[in-house]
Short mmCIF file of C-alpha atoms and ligand atoms in Angstrom, two decimals:
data_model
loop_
_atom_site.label_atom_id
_atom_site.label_comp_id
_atom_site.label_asym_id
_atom_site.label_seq_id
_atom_site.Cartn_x
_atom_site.Cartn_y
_atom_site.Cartn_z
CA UNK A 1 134.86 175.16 87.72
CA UNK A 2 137.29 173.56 86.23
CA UNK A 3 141.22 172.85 88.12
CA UNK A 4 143.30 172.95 85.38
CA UNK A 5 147.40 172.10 85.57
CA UNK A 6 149.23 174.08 82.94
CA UNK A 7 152.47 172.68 82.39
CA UNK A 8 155.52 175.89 81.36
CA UNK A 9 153.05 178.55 82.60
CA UNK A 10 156.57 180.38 82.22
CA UNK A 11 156.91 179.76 78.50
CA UNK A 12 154.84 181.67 75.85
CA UNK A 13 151.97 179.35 75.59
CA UNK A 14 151.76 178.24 78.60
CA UNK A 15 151.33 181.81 79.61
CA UNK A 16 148.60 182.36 77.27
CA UNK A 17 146.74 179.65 78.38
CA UNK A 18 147.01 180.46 82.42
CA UNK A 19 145.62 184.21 81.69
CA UNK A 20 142.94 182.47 79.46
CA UNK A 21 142.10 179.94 82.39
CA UNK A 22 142.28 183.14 84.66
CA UNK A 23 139.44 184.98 82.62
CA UNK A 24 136.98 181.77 82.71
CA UNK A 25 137.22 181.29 86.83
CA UNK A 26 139.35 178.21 86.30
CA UNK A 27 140.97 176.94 89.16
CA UNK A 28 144.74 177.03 87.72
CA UNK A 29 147.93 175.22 89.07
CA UNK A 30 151.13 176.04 86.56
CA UNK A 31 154.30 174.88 86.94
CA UNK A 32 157.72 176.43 86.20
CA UNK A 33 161.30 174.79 86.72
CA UNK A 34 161.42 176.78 90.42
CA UNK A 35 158.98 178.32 92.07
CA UNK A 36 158.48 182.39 90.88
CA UNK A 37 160.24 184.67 93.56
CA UNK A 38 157.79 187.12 92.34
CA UNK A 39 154.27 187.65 93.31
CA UNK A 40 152.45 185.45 91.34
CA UNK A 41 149.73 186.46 89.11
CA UNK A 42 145.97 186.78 90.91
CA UNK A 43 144.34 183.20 91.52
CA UNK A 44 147.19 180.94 89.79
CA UNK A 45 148.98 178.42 92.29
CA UNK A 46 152.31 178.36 91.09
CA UNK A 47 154.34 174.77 91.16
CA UNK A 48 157.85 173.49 90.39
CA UNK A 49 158.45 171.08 87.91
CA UNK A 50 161.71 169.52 86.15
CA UNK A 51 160.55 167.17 83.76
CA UNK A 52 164.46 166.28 83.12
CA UNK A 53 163.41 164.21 87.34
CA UNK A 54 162.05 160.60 86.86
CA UNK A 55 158.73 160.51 88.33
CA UNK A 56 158.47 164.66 89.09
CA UNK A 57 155.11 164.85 86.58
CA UNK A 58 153.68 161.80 88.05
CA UNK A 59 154.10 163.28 91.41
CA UNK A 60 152.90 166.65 90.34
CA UNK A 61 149.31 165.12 88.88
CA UNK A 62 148.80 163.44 92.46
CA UNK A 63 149.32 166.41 94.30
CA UNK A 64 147.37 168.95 92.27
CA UNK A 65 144.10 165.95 90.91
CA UNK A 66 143.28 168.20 88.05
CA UNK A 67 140.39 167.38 85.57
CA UNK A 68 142.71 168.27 82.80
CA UNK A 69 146.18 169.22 82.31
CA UNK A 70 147.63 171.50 79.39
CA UNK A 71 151.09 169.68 78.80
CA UNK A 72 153.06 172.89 77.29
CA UNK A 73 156.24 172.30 78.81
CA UNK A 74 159.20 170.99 76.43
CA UNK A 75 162.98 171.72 75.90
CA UNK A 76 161.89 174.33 72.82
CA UNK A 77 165.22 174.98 71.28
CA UNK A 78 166.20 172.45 68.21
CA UNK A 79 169.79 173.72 68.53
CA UNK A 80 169.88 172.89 72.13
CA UNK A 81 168.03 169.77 71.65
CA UNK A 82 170.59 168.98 68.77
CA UNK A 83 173.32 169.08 70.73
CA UNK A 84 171.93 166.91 73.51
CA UNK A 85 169.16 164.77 72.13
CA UNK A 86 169.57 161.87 75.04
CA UNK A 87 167.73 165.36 77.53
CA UNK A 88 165.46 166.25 74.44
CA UNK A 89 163.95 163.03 74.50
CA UNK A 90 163.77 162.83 78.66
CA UNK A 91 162.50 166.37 78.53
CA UNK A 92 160.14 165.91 75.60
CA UNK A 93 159.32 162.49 75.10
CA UNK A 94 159.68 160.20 78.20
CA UNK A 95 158.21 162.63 80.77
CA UNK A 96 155.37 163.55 78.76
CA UNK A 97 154.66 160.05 78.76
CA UNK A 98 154.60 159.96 82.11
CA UNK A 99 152.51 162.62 82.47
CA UNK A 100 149.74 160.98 80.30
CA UNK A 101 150.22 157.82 82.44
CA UNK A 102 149.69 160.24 85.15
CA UNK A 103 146.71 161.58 84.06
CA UNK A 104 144.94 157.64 83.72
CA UNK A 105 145.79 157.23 86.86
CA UNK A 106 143.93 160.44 87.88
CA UNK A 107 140.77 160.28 85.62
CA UNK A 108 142.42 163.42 83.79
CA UNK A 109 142.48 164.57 80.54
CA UNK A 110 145.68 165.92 78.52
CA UNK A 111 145.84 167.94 76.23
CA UNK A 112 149.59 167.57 74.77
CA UNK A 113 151.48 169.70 72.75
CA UNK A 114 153.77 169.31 70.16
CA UNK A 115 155.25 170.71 65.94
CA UNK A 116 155.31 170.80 63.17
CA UNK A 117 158.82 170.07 62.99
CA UNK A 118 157.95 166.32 63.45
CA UNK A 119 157.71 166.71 59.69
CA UNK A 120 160.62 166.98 57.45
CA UNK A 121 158.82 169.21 54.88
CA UNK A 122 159.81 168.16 52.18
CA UNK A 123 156.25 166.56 51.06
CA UNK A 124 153.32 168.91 52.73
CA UNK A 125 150.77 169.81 53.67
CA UNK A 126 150.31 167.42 56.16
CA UNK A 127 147.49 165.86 57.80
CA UNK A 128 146.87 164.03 61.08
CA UNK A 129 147.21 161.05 59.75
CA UNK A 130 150.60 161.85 57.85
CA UNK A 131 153.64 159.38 59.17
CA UNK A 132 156.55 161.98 61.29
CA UNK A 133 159.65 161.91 59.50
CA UNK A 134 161.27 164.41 61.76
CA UNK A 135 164.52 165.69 60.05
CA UNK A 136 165.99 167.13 63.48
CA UNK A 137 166.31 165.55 67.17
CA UNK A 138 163.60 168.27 68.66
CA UNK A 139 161.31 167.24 65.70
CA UNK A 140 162.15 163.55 66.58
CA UNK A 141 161.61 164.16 70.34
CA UNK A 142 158.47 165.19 70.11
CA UNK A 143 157.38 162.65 67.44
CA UNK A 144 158.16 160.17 70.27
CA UNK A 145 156.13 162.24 72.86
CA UNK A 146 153.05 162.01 70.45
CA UNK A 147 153.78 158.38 70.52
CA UNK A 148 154.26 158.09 74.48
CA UNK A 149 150.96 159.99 75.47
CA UNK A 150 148.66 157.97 72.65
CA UNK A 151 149.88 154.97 74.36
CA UNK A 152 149.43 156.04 77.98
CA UNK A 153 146.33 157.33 78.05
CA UNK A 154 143.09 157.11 75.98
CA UNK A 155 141.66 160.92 76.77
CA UNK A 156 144.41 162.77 75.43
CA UNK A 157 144.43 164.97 72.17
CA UNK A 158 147.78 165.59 70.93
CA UNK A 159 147.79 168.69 69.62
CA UNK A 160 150.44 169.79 66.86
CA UNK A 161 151.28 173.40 66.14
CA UNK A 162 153.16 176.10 64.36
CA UNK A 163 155.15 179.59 64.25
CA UNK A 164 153.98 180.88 67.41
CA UNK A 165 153.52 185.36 67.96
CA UNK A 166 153.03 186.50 70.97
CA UNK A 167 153.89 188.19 74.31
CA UNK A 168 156.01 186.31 76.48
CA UNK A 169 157.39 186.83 80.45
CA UNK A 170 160.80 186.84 78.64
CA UNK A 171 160.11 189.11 75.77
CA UNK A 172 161.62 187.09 72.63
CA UNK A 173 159.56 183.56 72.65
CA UNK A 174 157.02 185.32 70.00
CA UNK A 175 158.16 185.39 66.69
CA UNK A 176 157.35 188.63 66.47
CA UNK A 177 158.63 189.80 69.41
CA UNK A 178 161.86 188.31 68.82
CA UNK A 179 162.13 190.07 65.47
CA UNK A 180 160.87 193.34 66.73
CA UNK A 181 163.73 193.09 69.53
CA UNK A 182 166.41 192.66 67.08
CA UNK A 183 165.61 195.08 64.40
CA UNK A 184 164.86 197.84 67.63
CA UNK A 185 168.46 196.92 68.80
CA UNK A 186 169.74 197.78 64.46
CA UNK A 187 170.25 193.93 64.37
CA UNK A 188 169.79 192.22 60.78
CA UNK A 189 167.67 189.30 60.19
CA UNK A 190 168.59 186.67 57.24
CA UNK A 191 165.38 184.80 56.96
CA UNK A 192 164.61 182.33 54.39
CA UNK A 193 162.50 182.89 51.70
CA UNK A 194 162.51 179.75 51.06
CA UNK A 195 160.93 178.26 54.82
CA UNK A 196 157.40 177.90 55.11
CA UNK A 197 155.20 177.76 58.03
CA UNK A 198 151.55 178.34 59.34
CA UNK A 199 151.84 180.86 62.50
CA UNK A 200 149.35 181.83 64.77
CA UNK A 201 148.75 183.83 67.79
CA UNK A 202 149.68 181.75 71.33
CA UNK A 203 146.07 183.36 72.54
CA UNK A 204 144.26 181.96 69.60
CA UNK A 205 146.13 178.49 70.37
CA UNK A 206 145.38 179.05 73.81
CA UNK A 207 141.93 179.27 73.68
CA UNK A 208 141.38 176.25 71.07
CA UNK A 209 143.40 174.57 74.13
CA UNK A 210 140.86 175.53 76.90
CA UNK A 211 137.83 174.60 74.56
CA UNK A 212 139.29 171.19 74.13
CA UNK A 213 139.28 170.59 78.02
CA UNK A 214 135.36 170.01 77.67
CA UNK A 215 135.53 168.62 74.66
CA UNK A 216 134.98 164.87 73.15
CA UNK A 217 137.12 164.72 70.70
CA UNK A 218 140.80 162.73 71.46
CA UNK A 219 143.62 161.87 69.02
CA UNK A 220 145.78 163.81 66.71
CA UNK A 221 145.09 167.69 65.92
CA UNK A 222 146.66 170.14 63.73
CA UNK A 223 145.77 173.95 65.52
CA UNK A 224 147.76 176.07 62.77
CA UNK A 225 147.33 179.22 61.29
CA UNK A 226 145.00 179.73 58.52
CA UNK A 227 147.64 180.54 55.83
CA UNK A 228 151.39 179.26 55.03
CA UNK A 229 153.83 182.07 54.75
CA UNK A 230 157.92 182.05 54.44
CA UNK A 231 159.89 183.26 57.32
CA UNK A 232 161.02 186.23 54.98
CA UNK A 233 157.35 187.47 54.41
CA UNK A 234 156.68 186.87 58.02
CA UNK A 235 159.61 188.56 58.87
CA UNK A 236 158.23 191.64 56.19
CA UNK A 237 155.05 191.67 57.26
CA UNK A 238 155.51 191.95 61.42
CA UNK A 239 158.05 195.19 60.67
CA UNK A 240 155.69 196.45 58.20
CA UNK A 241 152.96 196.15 61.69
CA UNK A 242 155.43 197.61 64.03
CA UNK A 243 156.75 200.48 61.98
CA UNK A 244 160.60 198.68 61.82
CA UNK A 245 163.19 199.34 59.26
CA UNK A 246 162.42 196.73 56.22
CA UNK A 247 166.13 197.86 54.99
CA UNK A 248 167.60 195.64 57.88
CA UNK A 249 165.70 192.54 56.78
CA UNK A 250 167.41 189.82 54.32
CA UNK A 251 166.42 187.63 51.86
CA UNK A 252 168.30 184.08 51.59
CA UNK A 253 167.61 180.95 50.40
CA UNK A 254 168.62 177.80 52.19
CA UNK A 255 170.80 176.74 49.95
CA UNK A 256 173.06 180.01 50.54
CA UNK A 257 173.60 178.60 53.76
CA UNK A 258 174.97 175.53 53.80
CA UNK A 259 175.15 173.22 56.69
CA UNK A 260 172.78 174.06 58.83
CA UNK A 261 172.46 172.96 62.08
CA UNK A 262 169.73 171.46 63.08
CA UNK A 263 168.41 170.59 59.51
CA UNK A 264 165.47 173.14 58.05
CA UNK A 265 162.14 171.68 57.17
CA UNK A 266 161.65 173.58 54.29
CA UNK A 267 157.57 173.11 54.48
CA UNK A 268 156.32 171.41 57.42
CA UNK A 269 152.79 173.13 56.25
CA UNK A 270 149.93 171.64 58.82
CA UNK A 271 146.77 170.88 56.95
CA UNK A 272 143.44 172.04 59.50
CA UNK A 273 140.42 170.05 58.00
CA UNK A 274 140.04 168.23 61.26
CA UNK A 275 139.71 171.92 62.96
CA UNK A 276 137.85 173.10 60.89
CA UNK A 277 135.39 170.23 61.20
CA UNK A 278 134.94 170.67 65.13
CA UNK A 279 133.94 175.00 64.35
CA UNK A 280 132.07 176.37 66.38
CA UNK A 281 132.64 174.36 68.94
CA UNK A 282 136.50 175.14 69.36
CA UNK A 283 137.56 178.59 68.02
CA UNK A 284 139.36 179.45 64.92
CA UNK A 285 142.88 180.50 64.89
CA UNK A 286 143.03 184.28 63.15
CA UNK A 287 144.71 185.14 59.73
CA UNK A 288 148.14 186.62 60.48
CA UNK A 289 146.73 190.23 58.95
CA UNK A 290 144.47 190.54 61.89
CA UNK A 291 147.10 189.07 64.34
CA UNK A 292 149.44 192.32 63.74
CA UNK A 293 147.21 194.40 63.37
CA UNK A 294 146.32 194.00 67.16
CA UNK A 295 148.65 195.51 69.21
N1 LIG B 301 156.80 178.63 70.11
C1 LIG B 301 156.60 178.03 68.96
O1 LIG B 301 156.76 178.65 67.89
C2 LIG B 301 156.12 176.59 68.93
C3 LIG B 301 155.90 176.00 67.67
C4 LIG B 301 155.44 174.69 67.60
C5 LIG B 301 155.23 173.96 68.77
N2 LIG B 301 155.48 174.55 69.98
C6 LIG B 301 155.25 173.72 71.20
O2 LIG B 301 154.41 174.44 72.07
C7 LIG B 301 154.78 174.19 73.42
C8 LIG B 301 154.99 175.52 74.14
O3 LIG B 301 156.01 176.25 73.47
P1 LIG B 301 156.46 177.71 73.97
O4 LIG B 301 156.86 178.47 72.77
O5 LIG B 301 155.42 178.26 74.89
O6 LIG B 301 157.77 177.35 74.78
P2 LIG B 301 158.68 178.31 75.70
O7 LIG B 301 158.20 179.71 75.65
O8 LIG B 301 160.09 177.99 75.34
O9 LIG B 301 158.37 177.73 77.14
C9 LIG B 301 158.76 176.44 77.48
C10 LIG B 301 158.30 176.15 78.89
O10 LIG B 301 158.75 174.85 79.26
C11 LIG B 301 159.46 174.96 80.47
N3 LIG B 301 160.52 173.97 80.56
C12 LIG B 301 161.61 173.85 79.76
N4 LIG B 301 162.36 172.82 80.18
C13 LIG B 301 161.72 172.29 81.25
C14 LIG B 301 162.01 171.22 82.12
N5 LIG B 301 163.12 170.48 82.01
N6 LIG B 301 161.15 170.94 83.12
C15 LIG B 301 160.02 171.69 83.27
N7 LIG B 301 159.69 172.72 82.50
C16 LIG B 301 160.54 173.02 81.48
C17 LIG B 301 160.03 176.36 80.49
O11 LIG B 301 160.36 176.72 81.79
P3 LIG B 301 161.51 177.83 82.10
O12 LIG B 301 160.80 179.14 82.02
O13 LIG B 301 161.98 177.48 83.44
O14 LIG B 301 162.56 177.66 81.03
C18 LIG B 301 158.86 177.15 79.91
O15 LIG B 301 157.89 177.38 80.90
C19 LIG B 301 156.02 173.31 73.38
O16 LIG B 301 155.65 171.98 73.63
C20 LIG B 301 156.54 173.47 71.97
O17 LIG B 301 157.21 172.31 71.54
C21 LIG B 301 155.92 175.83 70.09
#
């Protein structure tokens, strides 16, 4: 059995991952900023963590000795990191450097997540061994946190991601659940038509992110999904799934909104030959089609 340490089991991925530990037997430790008040779900050791505390993700790794931890835990917001970019890179950067140097210490391997957004977009698709040229302080945080756990520890693979859908504790991580709870509420979205991205399901990340526990391979890895799509089809084709009012959806190009805070990439597009190389052995992210359709 594996004892895994899932980093944000709070957040949406983080989630994913702890119920897909759950359904292989793992022995699962996640951490959240306090401790849940609530009954924890079956078999999960809950932990706090504040990565914003010097040494609190060193400490964590001695305590819990995992084989391998799933670093998911980041200040997610590029407004909020915007505005405070000094926390962003503590948050983001520094302690997920310390969490790698954690891991050496403890024979452990991380797995360490991070964006697309370290790209500015402007010159996609990308590849793994594309330079960052983050165009926003979240994007440039965790450009630094790629660099921070390469250099800590050799048995990492940083893993670089997209648009994530899914169900989260909170109920408006997911794209699509976000969207869905604004157009139930008669909210409009202005999405751009103009933005494009590669989105996937947090399961399907989830369970690339357990497979790469056992496996071999370490360095850079794009887990995207299989197509790039603008935010306004996205946005067209998760009401068209849930049965939501298309009327309240709206077109715009970034242009008609001038400046925005933080910066758009307009194509931070994630190229997946790598992934594609290591099928079977790690699973393959769905097409968005067959992501809605599930419900
Ligand atoms: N969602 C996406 O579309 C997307 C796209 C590309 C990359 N990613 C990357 O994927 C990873 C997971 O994203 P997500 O969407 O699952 O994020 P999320 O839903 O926002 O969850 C973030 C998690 O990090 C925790 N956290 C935040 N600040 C913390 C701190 N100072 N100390 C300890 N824990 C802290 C949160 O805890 P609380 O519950 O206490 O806030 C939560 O558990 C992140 O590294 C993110 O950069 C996500």
């Amino acid at each position: 059995m594996t004892r895994l340490l899932v980093t944000g089991g709070t957040g949406l991925l983080g989630g994913a991952v702890v119920e897909g530990a759950r359904g292989r037997g793992w022995d699962v430790t996640a951490s959240c900023r306090r401790v849940p008040g609530r009954s924890p779900a079956d078999g999960v050791a809950w932990a706090a963590l504040d990565l914003a505390e010097p040494g609190a993700a060193g400490a964590l790794v001695e305590r819990v000795r995992p084989d391998a931890v799933i670093h998911t835990a980041a200040m997610t917001s590029p407004a909020e990191a915007e505005a405070d970019p000094a926390r962003a890179f503590r948050v983001n950067a520094a302690a997920a450097g310390e969490m790698a140097a954690a891991c050496a210490r403890a024979e452990a391997r991380i797995i360490h997540l991070t964006t697309d957004l370290v790209f500015d977009g402007q010159s996609g698709p990308y590849g793994e061994e594309d330079v960052p040229t983050a165009a926003s302080a979240y994007g440039r945080s965790k450009a630094a946190s790629e660099a921070a756990v390469a250099a800590a520890h050799a048995d990492h693979v940083v893993v670089r991601t997209s648009l994530l859908l899914g169900r989260s504790a909170r109920g408006d991580r997911g794209v699509d659940e976000a969207m869905e709870r604004t157009l139930r509420a008669g909210g409009r979205a202005r999405l751009f038509v103009d933005e494009l991205r590669t989105p996937l399901a947090a399961d399907d990340l989830a369970a690339v992110l357990l497979a790469l526990c056992g496996h071999a391979y370490r360095g850079l890895l794009h887990v995207a999904g299989p197509a790039a799509v603008s935010r306004y089809d996205l946005g067209v084709r998760i009401a068209r799934a849930r049965g939501l009012d298309l009327s309240l959806l709206e077109a715009v190009r970034m242009a008609d909104v001038p400046g925005l805070v933080p910066p758009r990439a307009p194509a931070p597009v994630l190229r997946t030959d790598r992934l594609r190389a290591l099928l079977p052995a790690l699973p393959r992210p769905r097409a968005l089609d067959a992501v809605l359709a599930r419900r």
